[in-house]
PDB file of C-alpha atoms in Angstrom:
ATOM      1  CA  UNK A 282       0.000   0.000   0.000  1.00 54.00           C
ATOM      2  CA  UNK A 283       3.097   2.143   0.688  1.00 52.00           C
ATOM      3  CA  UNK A 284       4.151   2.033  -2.789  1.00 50.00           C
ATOM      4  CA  UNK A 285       0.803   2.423  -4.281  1.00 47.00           C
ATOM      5  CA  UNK A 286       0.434   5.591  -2.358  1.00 41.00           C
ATOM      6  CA  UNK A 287       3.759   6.821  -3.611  1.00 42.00           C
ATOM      7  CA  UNK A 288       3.366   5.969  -7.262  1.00 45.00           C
ATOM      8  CA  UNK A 289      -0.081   7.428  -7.170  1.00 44.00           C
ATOM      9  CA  UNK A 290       0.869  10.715  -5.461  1.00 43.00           C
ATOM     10  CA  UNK A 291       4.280  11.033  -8.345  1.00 42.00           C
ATOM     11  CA  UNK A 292       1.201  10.315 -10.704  1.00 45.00           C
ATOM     12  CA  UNK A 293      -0.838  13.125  -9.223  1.00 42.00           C
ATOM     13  CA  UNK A 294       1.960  15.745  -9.091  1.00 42.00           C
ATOM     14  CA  UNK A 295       2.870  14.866 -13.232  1.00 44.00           C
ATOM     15  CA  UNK A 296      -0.549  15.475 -13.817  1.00 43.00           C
ATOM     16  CA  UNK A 297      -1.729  18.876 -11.808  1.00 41.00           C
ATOM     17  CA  UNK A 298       1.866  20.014 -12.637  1.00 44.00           C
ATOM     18  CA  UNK A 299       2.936  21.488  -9.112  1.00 43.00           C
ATOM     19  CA  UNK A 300       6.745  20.694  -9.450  1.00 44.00           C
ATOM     20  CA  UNK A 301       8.920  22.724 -12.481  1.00 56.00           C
ATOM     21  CA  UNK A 302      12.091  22.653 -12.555  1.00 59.00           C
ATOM     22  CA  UNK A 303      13.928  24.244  -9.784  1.00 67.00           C
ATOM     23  CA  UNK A 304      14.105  28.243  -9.180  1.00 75.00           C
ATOM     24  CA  UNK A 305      11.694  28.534 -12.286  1.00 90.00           C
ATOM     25  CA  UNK A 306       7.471  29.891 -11.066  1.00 94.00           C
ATOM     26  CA  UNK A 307       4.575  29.089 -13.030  1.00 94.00           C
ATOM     27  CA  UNK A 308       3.366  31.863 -15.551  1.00 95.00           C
ATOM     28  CA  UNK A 309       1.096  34.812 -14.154  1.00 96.00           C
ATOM     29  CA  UNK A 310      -2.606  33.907 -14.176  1.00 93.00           C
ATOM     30  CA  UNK A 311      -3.943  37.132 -16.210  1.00 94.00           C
ATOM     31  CA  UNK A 312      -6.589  36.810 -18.475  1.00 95.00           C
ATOM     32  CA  UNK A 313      -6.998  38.061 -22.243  1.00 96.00           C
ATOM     33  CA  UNK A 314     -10.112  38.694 -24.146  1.00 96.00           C
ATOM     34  CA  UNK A 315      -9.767  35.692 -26.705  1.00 95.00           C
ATOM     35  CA  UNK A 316      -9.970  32.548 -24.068  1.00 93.00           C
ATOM     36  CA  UNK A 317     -12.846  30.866 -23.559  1.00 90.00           C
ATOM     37  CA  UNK A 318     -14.774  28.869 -26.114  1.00 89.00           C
ATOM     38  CA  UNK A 319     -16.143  32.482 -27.580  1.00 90.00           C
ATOM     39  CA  UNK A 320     -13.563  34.709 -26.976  1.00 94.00           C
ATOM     40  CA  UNK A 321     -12.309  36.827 -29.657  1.00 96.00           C
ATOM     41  CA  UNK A 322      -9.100  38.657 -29.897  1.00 97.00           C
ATOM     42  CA  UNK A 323      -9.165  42.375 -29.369  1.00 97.00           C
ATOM     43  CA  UNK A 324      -8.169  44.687 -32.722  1.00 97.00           C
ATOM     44  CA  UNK A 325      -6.499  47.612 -31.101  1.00 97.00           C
ATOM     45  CA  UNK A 326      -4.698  44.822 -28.840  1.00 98.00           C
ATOM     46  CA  UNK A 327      -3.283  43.212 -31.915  1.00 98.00           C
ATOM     47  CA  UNK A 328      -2.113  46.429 -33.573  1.00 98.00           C
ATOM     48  CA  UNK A 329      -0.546  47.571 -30.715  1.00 98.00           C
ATOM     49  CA  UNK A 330       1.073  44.454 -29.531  1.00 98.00           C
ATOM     50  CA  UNK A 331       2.249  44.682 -33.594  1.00 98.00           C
ATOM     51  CA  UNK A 332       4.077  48.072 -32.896  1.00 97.00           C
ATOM     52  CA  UNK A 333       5.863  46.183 -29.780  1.00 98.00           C
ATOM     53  CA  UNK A 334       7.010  43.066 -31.837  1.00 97.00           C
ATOM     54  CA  UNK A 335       8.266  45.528 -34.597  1.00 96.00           C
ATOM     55  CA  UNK A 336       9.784  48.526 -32.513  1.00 97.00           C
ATOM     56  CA  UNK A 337      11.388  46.223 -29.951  1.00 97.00           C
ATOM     57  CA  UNK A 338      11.158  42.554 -30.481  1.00 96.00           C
ATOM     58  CA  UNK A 339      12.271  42.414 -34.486  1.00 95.00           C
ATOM     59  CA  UNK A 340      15.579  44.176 -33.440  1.00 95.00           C
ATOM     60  CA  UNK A 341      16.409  40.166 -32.333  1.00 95.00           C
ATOM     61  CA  UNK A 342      13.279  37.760 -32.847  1.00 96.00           C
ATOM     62  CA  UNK A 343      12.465  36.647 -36.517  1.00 95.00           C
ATOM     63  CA  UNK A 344       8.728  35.624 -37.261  1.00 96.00           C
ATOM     64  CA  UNK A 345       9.463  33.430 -40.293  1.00 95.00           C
ATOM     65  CA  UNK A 346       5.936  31.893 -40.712  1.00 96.00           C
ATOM     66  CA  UNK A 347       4.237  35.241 -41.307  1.00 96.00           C
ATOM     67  CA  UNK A 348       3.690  37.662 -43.886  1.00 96.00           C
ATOM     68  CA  UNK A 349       3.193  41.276 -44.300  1.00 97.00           C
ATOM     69  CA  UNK A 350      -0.701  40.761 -45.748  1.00 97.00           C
ATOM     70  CA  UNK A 351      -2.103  38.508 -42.959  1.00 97.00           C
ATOM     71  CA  UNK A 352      -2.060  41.366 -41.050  1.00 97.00           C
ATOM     72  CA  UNK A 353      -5.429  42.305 -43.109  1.00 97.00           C
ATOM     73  CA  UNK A 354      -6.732  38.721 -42.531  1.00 95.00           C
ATOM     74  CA  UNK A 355      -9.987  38.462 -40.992  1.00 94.00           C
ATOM     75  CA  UNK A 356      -9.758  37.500 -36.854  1.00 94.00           C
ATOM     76  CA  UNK A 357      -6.526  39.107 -36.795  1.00 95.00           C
ATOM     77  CA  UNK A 358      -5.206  43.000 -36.537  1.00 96.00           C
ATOM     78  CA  UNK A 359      -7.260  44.075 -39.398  1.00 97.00           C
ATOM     79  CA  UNK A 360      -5.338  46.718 -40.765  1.00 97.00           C
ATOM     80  CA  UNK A 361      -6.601  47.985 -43.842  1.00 96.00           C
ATOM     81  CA  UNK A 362      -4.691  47.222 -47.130  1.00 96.00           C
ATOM     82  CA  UNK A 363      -3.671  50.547 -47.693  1.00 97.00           C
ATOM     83  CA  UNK A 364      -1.921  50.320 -43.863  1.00 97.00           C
ATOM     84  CA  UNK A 365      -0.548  47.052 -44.486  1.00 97.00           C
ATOM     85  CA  UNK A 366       1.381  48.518 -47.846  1.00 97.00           C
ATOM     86  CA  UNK A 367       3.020  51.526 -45.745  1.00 96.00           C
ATOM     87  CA  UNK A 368       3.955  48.898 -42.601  1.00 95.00           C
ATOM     88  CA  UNK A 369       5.698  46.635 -45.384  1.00 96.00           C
ATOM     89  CA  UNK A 370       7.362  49.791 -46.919  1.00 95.00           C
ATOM     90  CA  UNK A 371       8.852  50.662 -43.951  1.00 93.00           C
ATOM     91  CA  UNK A 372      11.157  46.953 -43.986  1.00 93.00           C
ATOM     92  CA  UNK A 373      14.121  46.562 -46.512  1.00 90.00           C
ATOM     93  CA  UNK A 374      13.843  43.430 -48.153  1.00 90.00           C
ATOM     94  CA  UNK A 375      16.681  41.647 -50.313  1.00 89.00           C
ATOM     95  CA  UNK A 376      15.473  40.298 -53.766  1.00 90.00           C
ATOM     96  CA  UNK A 377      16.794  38.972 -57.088  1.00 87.00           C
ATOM     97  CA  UNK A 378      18.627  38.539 -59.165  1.00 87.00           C
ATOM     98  CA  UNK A 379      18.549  41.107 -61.534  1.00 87.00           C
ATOM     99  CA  UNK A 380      19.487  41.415 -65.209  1.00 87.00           C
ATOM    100  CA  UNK A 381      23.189  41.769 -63.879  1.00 86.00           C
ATOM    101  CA  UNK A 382      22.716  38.592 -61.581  1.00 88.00           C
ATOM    102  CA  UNK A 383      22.862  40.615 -59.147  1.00 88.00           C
ATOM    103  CA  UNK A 384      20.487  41.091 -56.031  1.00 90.00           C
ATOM    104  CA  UNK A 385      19.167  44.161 -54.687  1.00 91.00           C
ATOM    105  CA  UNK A 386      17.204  45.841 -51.817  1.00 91.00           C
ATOM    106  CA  UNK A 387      13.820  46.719 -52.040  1.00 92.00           C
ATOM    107  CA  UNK A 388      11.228  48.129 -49.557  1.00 94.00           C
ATOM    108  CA  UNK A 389       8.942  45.221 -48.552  1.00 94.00           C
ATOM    109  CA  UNK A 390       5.323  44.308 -50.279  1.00 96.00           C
ATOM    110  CA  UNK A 391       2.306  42.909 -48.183  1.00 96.00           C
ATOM    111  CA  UNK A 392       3.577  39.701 -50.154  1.00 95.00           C
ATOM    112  CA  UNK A 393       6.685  39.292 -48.227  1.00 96.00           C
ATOM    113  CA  UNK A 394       7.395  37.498 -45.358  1.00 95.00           C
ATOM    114  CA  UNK A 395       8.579  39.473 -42.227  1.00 95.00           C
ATOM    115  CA  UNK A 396      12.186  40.042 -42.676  1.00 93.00           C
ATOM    116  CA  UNK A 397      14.824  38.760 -39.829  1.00 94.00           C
ATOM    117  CA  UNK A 398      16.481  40.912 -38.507  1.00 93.00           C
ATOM    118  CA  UNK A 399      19.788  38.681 -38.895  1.00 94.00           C
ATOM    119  CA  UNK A 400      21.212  36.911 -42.345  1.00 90.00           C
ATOM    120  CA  UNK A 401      21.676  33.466 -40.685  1.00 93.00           C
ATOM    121  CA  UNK A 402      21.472  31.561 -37.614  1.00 93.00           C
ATOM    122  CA  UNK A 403      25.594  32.345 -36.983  1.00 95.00           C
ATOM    123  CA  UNK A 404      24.985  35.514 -37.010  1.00 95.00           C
ATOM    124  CA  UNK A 405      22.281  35.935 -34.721  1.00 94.00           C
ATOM    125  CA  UNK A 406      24.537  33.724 -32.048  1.00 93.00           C
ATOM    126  CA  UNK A 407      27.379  36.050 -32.961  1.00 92.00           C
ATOM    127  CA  UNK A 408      25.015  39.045 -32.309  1.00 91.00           C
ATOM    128  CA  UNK A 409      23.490  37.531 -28.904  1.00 89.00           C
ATOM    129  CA  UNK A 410      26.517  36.076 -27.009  1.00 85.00           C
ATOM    130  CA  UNK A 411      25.955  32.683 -29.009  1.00 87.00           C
ATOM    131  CA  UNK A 412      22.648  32.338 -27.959  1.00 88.00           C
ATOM    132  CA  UNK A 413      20.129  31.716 -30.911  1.00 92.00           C
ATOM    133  CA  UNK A 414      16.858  34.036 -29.929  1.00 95.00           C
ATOM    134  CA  UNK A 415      13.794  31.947 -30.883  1.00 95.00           C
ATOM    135  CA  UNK A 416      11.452  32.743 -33.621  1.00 96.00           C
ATOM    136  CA  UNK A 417       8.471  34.205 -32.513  1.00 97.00           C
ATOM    137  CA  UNK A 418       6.050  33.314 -35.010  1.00 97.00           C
ATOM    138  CA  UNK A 419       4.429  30.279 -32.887  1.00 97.00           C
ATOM    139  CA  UNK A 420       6.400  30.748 -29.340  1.00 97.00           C
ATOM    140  CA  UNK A 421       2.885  30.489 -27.252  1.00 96.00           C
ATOM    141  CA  UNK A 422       2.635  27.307 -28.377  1.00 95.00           C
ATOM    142  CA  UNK A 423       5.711  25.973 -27.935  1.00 94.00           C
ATOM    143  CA  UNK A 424       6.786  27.363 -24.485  1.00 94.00           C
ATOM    144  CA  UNK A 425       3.349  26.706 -21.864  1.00 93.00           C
ATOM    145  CA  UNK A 426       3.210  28.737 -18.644  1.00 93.00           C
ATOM    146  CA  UNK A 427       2.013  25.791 -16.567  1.00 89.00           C
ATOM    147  CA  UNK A 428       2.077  21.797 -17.026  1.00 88.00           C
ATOM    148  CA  UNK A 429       0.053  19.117 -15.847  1.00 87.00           C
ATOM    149  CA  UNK A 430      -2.740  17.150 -17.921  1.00 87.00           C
ATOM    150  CA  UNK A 431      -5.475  18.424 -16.078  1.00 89.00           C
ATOM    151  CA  UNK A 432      -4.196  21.706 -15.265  1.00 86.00           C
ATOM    152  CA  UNK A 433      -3.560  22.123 -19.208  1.00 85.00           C
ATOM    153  CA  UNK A 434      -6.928  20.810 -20.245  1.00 83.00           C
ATOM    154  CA  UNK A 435      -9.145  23.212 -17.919  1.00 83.00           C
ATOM    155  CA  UNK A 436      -6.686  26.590 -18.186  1.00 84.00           C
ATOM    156  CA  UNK A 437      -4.415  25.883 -21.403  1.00 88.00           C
ATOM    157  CA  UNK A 438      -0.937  25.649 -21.704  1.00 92.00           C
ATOM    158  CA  UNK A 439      -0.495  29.242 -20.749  1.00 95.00           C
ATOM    159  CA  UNK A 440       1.469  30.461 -23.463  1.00 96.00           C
ATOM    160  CA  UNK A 441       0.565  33.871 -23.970  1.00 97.00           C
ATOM    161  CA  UNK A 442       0.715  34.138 -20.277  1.00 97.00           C
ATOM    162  CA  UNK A 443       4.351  32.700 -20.266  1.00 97.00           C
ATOM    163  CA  UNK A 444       5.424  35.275 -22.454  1.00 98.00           C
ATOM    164  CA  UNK A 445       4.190  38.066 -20.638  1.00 98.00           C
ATOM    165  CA  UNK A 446       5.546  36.536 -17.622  1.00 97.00           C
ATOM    166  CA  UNK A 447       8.954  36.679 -18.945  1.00 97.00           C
ATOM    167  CA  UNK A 448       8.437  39.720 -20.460  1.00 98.00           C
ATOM    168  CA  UNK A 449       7.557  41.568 -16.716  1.00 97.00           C
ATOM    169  CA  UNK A 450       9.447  38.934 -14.340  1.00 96.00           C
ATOM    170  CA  UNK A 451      12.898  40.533 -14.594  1.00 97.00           C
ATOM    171  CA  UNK A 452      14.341  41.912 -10.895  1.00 95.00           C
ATOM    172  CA  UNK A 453      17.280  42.304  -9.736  1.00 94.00           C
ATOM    173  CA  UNK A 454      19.248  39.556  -8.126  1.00 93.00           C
ATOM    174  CA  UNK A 455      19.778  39.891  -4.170  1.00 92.00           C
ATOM    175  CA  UNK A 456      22.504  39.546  -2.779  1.00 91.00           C
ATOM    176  CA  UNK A 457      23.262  35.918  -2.392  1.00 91.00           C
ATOM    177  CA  UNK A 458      22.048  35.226  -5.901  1.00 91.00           C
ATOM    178  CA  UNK A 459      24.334  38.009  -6.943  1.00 92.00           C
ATOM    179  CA  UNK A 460      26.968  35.572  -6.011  1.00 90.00           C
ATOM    180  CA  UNK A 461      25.737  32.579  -8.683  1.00 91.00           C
ATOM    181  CA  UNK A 462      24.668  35.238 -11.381  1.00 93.00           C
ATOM    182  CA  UNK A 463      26.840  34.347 -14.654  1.00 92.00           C
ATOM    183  CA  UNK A 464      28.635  36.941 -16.936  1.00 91.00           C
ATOM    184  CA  UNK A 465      26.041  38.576 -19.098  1.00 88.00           C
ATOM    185  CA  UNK A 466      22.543  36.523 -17.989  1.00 92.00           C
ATOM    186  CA  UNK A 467      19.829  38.173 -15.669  1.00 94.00           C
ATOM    187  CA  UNK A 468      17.640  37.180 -13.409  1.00 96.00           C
ATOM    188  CA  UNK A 469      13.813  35.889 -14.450  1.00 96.00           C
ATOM    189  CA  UNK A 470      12.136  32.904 -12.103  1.00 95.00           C
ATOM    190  CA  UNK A 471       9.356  32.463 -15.213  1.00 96.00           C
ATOM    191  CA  UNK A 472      11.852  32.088 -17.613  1.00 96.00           C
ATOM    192  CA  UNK A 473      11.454  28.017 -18.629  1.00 93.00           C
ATOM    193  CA  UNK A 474      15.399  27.558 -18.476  1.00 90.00           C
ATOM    194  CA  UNK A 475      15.711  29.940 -15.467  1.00 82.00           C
ATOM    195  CA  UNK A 476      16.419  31.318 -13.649  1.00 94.00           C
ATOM    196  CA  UNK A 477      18.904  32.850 -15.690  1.00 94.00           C
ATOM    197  CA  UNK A 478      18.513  34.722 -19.313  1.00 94.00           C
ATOM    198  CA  UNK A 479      20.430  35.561 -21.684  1.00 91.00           C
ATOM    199  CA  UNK A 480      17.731  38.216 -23.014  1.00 93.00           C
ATOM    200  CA  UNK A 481      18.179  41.476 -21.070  1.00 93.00           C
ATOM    201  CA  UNK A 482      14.981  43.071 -19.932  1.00 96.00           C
ATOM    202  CA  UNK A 483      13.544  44.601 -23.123  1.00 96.00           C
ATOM    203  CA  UNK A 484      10.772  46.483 -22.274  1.00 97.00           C
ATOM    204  CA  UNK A 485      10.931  49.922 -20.267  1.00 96.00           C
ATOM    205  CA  UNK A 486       7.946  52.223 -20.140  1.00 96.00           C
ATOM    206  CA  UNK A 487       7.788  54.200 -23.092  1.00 96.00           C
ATOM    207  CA  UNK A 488       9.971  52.435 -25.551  1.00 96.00           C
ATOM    208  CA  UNK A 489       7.213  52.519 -27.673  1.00 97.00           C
ATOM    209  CA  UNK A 490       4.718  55.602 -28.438  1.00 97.00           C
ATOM    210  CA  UNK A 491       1.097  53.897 -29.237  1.00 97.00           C
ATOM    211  CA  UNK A 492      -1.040  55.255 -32.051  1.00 94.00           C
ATOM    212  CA  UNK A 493      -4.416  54.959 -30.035  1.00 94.00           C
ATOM    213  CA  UNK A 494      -2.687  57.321 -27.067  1.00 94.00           C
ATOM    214  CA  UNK A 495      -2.948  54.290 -24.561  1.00 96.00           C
ATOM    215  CA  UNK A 496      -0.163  54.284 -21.860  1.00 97.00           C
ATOM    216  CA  UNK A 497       2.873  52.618 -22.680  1.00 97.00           C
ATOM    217  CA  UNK A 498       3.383  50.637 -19.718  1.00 98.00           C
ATOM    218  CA  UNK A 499       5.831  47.546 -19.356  1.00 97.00           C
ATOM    219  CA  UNK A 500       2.680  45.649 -18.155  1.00 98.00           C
ATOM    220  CA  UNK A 501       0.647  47.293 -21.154  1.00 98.00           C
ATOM    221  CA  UNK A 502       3.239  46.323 -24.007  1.00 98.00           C
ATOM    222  CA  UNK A 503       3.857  42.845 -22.347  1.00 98.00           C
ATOM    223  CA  UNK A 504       0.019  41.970 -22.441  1.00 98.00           C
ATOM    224  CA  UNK A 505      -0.092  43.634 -26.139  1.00 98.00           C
ATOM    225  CA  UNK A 506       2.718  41.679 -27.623  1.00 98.00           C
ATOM    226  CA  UNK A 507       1.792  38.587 -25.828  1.00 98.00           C
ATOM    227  CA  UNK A 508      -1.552  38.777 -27.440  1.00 98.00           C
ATOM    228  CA  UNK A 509      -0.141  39.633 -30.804  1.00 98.00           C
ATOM    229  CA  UNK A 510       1.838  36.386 -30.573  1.00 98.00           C
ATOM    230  CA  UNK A 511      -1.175  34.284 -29.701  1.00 97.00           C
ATOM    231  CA  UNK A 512      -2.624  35.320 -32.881  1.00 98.00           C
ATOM    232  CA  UNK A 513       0.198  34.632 -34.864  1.00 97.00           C
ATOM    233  CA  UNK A 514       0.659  30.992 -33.703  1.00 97.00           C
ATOM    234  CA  UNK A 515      -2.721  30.572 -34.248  1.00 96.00           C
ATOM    235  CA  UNK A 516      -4.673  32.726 -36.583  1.00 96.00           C
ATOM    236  CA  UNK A 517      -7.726  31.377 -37.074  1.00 95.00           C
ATOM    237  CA  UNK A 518      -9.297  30.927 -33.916  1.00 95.00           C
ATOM    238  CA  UNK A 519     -11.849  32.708 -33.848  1.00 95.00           C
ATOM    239  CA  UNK A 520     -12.917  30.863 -37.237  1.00 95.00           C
ATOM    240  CA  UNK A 521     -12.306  27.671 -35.362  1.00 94.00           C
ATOM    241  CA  UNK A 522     -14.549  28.485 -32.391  1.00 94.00           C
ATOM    242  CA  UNK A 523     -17.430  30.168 -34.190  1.00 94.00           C
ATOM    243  CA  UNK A 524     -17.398  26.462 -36.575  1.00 95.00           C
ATOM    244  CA  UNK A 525     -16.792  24.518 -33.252  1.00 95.00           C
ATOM    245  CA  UNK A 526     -19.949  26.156 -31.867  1.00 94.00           C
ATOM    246  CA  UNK A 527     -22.081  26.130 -35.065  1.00 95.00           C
ATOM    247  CA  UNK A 528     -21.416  22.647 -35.239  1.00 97.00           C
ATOM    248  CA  UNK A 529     -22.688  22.109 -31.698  1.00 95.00           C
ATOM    249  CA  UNK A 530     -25.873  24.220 -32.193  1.00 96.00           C
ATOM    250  CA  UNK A 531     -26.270  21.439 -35.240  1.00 97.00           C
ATOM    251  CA  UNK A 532     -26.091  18.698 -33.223  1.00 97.00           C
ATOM    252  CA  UNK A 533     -28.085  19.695 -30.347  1.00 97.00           C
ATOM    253  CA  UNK A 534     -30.617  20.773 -33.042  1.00 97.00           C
ATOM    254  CA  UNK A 535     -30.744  17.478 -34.702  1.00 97.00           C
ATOM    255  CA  UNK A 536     -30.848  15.447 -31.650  1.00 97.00           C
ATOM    256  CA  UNK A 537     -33.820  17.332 -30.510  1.00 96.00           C
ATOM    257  CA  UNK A 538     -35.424  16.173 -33.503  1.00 96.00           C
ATOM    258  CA  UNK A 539     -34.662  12.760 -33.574  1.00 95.00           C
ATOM    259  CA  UNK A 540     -36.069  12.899 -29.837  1.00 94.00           C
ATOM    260  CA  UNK A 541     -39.256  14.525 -31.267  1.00 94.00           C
ATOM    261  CA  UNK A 542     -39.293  12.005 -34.330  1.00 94.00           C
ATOM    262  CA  UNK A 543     -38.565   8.793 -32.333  1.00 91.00           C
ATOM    263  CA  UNK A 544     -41.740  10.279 -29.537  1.00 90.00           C
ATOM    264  CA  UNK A 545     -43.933  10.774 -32.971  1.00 88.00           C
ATOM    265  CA  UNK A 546     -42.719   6.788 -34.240  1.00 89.00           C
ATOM    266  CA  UNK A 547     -43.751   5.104 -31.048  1.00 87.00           C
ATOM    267  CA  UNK A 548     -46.658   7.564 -29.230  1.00 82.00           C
ATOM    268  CA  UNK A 549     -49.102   4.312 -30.169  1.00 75.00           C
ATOM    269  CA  UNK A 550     -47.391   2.222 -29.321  1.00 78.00           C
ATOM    270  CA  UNK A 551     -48.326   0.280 -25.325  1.00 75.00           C
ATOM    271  CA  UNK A 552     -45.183   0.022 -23.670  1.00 66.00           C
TER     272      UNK A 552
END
């Protein structure tokens, strides 16, 4: 009975997902506008959180998997076409070859992909200290804020909420962490391979002026961006939900008439 009641307790702590690794915390339970089965992403969320990724996290991040004109796309940002053509033109993009065989700059078209901000994956490591920063383009998918089965299948894995965990956890060693700190790395507890980071803190109030006139706050941007990245890992969402709950209304629809049909088949009949 002894073991049973250990097994089943390492069992229960794999599954609620109490234990990460040590000296790393569990991403900050905030809440965003597009959870729950009918939630729906917030416009002037995305556009701002846009203007974050661009002015600050593009000087590092790449976002390889989108383009320029899915930020027009329906459920997304929803800038208008004539928007998305000047946020493209403002992005040099290298293209050819020409009629010399030569290639060329360009500024960028809504067709083009988001530009990295580095030629290759050498470079970037050269640029970073020989870390390789991650491409963003589906990050809040692939990095959850908190684990466990059940934990994940009632709140989600978290992922936007990681991100804007890491983006606001930074502080300042103390004294006897001071001690273990390694050349170059900070301190963040939510980082996933914490507590240490090679990313300095890159957010600072005001790094960023927003078009709308909302406060640039570091817990502002973080929630913008973190958003922004949601929708770019998974775009359609909102066009999944509203077919997941159409579907639904069809089926609860259609089994209220087979109930009515099947009362209708056998009302003469004695039981």
């Amino acid at each position: 009975m002894r073991k049973i009641f250990i097994i089943a307790s390492v069992a229960f702590a794999a599954l609620t997902g109490v234990a990460q690794a040590e000296g790393v915390l569990p991403a900050k339970g905030i809440s965003y506008s597009f959870e729950g089965p009918l939630g729906t992403f917030d416009r002037g969320q995305l556009q701002r959180g846009y203007k974050v990724y661009k002015e600050v996290c593009a000087n590092c991040h790449s976002m390889k998997l989108m383009s320029f004109r899915n930020l027009s796309d329906k459920g997304g940002p929803e800038f208008t076409a004539e928007q998305v053509k000047a946020l493209a033109a403002t992005f040099t993009v290298k293209d050819g070859p020409n009629e010399d065989g030569e290639m060329f700059d360009r500024p960028g078209l809504p067709s083009d992909r988001f530009p990295s901000p580095f030629a290759n994956d050498q470079a970037a490591k050269a640029a970073n200290g020989g870390a390789l920063p991650p491409d963003l383009s589906l990050i809040t998918k692939a990095r959850p804020g908190w684990y466990g089965t059940i934990n994940q299948f009632f709140n989600g894995i978290g992922g936007p909420q990681y991100v804007y965990s890491v983006l606001t956890g930074y502080e300042e060693p103390d004294e006897e962490m001071a001690k273990l700190q390694p050349p170059g790395k900070s301190l963040n507890h939510y980082f996933a391979a914490g507590p240490w980071i090679g990313m300095p803190a890159p957010l600072s109030d005001d790094v960023v002026t927003y078009d709308d006139g909302t406060k640039a706050t570091v817990d502002q941007m973080a929630r913008d961006v973190s958003a922004f990245l949601a929708w770019t890992a998974e775009p359609k969402m909102e066009a999944r939900k509203h077919l997941g709950f159409m579907t639904l209304l069809y089926l609860a629809v259609f089994t209220l008439m087979l109930y009515l049909v099947k009362k209708k088949i056998w009302a003469g009949v004695p039981h």
